[in-house]
mmCIF file of C-alpha atoms in Angstrom:
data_model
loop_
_atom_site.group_PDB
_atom_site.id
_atom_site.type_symbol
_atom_site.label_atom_id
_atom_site.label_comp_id
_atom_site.label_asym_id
_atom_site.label_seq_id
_atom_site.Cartn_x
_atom_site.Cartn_y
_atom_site.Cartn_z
ATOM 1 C CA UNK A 243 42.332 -30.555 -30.069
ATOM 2 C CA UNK A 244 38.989 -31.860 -28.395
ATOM 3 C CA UNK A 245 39.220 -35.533 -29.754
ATOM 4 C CA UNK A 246 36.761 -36.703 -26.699
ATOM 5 C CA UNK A 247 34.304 -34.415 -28.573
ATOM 6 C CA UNK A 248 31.919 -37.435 -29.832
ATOM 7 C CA UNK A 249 32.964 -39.632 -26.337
ATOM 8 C CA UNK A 250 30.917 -36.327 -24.606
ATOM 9 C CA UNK A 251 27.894 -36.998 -26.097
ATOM 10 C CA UNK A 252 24.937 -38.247 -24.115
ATOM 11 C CA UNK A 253 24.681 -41.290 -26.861
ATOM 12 C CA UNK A 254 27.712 -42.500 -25.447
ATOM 13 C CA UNK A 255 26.973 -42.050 -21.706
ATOM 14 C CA UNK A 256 23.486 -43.878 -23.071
ATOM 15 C CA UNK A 257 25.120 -46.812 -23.966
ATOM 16 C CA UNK A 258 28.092 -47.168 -21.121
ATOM 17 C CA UNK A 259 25.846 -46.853 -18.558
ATOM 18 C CA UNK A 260 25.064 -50.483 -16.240
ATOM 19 C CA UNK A 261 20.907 -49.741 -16.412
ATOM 20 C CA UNK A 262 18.377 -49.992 -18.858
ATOM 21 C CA UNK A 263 18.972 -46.803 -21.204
ATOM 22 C CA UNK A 264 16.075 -44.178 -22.261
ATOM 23 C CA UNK A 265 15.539 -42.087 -25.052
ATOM 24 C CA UNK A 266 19.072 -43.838 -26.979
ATOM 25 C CA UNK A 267 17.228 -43.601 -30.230
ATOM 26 C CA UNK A 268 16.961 -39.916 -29.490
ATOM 27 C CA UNK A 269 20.677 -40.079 -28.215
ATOM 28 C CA UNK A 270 21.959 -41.340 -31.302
ATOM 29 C CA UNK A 271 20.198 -39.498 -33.669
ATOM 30 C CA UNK A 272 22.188 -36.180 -32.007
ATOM 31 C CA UNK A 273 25.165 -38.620 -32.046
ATOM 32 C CA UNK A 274 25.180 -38.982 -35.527
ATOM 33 C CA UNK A 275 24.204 -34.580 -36.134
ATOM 34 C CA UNK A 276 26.936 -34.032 -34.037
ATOM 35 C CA UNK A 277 29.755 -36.437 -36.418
ATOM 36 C CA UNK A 278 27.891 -34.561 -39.253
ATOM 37 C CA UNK A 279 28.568 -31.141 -37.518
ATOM 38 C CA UNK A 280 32.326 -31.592 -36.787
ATOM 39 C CA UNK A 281 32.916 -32.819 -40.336
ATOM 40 C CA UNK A 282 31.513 -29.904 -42.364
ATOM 41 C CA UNK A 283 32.043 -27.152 -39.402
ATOM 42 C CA UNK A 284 35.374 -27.876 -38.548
ATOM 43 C CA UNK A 285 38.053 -25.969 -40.079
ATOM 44 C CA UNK A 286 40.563 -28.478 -38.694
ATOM 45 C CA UNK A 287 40.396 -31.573 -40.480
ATOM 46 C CA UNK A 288 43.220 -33.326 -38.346
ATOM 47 C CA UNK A 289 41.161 -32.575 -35.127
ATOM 48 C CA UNK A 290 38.047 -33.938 -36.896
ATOM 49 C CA UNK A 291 40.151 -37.427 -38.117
ATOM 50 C CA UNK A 292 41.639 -37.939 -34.671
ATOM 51 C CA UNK A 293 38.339 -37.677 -33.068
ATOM 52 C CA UNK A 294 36.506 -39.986 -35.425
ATOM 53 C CA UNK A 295 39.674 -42.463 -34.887
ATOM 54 C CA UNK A 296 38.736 -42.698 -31.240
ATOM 55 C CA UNK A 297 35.130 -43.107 -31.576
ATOM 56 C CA UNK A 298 35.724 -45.999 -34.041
ATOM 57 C CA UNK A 299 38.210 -47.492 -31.198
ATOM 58 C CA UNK A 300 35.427 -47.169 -28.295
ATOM 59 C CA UNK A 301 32.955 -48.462 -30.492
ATOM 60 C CA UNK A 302 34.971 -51.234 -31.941
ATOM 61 C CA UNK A 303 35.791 -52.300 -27.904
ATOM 62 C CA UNK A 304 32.413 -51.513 -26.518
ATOM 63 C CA UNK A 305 31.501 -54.577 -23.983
ATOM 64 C CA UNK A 306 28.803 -55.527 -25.689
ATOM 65 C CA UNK A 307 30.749 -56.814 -28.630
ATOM 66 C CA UNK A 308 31.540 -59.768 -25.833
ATOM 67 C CA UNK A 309 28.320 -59.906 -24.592
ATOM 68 C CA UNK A 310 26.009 -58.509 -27.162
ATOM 69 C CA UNK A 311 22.856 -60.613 -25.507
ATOM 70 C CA UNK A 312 22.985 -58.870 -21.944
ATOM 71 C CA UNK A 313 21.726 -55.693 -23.805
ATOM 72 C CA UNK A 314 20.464 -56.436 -27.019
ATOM 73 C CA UNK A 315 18.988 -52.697 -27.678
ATOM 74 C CA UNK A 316 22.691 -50.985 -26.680
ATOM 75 C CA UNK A 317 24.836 -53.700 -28.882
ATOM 76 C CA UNK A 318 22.016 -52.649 -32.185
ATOM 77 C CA UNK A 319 23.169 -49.369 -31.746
ATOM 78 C CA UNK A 320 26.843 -49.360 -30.853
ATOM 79 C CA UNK A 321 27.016 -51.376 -34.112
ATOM 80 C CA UNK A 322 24.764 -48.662 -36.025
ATOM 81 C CA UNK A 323 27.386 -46.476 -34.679
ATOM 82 C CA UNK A 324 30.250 -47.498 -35.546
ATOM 83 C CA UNK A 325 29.131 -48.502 -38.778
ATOM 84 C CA UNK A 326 28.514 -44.433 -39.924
ATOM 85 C CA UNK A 327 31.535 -43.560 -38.242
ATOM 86 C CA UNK A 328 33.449 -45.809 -40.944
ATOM 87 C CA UNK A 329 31.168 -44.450 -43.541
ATOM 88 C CA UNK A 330 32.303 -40.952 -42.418
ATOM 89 C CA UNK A 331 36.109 -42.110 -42.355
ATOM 90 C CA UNK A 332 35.987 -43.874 -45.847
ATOM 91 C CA UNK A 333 34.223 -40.809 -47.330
ATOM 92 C CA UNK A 334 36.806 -38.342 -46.081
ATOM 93 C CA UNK A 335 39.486 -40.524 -47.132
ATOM 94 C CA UNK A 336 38.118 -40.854 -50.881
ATOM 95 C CA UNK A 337 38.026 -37.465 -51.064
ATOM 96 C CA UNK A 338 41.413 -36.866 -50.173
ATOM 97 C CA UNK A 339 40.983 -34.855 -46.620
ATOM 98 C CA UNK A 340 43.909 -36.034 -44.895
ATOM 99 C CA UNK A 341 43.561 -39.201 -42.217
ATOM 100 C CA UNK A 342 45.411 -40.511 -39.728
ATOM 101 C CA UNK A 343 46.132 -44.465 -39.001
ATOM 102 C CA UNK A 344 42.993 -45.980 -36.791
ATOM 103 C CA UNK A 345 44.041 -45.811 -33.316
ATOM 104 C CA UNK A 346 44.023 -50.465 -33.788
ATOM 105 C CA UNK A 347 46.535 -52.088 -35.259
ATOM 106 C CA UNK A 348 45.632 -53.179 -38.787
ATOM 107 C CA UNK A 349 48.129 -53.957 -41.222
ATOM 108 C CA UNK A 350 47.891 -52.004 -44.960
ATOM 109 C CA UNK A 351 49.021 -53.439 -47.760
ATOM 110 C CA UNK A 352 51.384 -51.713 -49.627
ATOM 111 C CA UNK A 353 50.902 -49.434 -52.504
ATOM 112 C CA UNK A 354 52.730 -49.309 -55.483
ATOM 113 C CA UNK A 355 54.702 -46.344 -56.145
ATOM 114 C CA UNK A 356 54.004 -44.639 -59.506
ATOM 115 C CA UNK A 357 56.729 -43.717 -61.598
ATOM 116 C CA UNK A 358 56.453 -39.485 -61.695
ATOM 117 C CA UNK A 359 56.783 -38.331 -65.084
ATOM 118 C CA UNK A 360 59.399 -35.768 -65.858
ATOM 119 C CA UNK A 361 58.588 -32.136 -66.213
ATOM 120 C CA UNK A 362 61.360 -31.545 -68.756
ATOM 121 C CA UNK A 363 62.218 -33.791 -71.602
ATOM 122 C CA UNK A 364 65.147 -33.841 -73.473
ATOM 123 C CA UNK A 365 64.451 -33.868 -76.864
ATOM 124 C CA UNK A 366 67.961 -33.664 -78.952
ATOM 125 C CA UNK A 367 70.556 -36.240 -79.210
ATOM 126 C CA UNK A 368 71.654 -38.222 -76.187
ATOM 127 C CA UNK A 369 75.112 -37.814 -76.767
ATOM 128 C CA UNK A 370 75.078 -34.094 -77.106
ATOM 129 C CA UNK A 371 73.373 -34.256 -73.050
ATOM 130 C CA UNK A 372 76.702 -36.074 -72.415
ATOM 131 C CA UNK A 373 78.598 -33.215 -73.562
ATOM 132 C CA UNK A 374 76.972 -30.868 -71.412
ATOM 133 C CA UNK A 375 77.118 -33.377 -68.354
ATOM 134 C CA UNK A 376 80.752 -33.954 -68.539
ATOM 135 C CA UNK A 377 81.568 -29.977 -68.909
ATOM 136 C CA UNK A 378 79.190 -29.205 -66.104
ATOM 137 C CA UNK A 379 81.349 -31.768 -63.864
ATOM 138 C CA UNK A 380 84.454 -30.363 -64.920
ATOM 139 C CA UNK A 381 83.078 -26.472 -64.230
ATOM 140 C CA UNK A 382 82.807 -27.714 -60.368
ATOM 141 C CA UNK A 383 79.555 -25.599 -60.621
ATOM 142 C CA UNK A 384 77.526 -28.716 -58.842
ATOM 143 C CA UNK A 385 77.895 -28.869 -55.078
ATOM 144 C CA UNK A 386 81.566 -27.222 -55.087
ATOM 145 C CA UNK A 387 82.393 -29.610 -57.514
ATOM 146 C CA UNK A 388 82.629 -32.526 -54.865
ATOM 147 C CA UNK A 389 79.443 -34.903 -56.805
ATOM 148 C CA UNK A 390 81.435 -37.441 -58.463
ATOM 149 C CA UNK A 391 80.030 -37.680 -62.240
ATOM 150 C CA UNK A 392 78.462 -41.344 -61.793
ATOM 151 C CA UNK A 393 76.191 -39.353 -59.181
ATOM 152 C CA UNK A 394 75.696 -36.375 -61.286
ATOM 153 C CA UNK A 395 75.069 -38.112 -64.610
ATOM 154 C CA UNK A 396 71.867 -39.833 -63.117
ATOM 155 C CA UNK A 397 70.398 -36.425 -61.330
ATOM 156 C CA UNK A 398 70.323 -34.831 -64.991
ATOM 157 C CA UNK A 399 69.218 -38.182 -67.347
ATOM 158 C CA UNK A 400 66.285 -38.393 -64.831
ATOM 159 C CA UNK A 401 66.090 -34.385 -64.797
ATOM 160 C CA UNK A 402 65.620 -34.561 -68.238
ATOM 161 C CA UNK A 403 63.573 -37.606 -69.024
ATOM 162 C CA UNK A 404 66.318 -39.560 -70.924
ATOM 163 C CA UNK A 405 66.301 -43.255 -69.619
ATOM 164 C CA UNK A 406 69.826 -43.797 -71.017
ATOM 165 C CA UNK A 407 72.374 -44.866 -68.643
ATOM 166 C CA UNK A 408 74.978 -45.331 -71.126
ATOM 167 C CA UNK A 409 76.857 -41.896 -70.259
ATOM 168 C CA UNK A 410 81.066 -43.913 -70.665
ATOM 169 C CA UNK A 411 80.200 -45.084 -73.821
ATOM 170 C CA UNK A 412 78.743 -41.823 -75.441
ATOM 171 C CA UNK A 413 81.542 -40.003 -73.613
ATOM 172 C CA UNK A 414 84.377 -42.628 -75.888
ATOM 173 C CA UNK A 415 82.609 -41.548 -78.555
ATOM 174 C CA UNK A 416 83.001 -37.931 -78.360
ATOM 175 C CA UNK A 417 86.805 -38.578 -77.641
ATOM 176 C CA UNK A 418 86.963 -40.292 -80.959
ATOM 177 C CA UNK A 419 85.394 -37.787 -83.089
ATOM 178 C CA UNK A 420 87.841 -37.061 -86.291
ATOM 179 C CA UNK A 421 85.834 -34.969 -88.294
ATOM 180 C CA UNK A 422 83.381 -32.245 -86.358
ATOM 181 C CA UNK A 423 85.355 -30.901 -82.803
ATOM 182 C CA UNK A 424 85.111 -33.151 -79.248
ATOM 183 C CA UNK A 425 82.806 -30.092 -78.283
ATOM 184 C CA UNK A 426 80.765 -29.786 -81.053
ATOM 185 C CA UNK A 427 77.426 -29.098 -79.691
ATOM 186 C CA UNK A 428 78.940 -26.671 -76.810
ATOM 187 C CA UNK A 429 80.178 -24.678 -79.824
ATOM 188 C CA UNK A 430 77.157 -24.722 -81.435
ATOM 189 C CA UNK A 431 75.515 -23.366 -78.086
ATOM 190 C CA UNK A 432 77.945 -20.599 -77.549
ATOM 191 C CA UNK A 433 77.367 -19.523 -81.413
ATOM 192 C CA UNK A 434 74.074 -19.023 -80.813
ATOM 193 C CA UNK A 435 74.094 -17.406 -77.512
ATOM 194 C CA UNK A 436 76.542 -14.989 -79.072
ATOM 195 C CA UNK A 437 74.479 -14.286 -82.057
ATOM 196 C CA UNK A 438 70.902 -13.816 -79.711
ATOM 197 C CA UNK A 439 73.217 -11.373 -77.306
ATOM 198 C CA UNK A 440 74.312 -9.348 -80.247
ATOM 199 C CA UNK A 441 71.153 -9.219 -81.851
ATOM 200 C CA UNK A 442 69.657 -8.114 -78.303
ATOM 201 C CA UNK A 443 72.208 -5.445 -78.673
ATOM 202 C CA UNK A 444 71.341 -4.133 -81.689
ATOM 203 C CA UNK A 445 67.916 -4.221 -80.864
ATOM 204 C CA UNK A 446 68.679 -1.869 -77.734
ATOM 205 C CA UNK A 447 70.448 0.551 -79.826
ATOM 206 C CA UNK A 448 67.650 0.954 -82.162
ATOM 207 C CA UNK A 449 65.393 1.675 -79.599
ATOM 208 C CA UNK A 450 67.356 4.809 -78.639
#
């Protein structure tokens, strides 16, 4: 990774040196094919970031930012500069090429985190996802069976898009079922598992 690349140029030997520069309007004008060049040549967009993150910082601390009247000419174009560098930066940041923090300290404010929306969404009764939880946790089939349930119960609500946190309550009311069994919708499941492997069967056996 050559991230003295733009530093090489004769734009910025032009504008470092102590006497009167010539031809820096020519100078730059390369300087600025040459930032154009490494950003849509490059195959390595790091490389090209890092390297446009130290040009900013060289430009940004050129002397003549302290003394921009002892060489009016050189401080017109350091500014010119560093000015398309940033252009450069903000336009491969907005379109999502990856960047890398400017090599100066500058503080970002923080962005809000957006709430991911779930892939899978349960869409029958909470309580019968309770069922399932609670027989999954007694299987041991999680982790050897070592999660405790008030860490397991969480994983699968937020799995399964269901915001309910209510899993002790839901659980008392399966306990207190009188008239359909504690297991109800398990039941149900295994029914029709059974039925879809027989009919799978059958279907085989036809096919012979």
């Amino acid at each position: 990774m050559n991230y003295l690349i733009l530093a090489e140029t004769e734009f910025f030997g032009l504008i470092n040196t102590d006497t009167e520069p010539c031809n820096l309007n020519t100078a730059y004008d390369d300087f600025i094919k040459a930032i154009i060049e490494l950003c849509c040549g490059s195959m390595d967009t790091t490389a090209t970031v890092v390297a446009l993150a130290y040009t900013e910082n060289e430009l940004q601390h050129h002397r003549t930012w302290h003394s921009p009247e002892e060489n009016e000419q050189i401080s017109l174009f350091v500014r010119k500069a560093l000015t398309f560098v940033r252009k450069i930066q903000k336009h491969l940041a907005t379109n999502n090429i990856p960047q890398v923090p400017p090599l100066t300290s500058i503080p970002e404010t923080p962005k809000e985190k957006k709430t991911s929306v779930p892939a899978l969404r349960w869409t029958g009764n909470a309580i019968d996802l309770v069922g399932i939880i609670y027989g999954i946790h007694e299987m041991g089939c999680i982790n050897g069976g070592e999660i405790p349930l008030k860490q397991l119960a969480p994983i699968l609500y937020s799995f399964f898009g269901v915001e309910t946190k209510d899993c002790y309550r839901f659980y008392t009311d399966i306990k207190r079922r009188k008239t359909i069994s504690h297991t109800h919708f398990l039941e149900q499941m295994q029914a029709r598992l059974n039925e879809r492997i027989r009919r799978d069967e059958e279907a085989e056996l036809n096919r012979r």
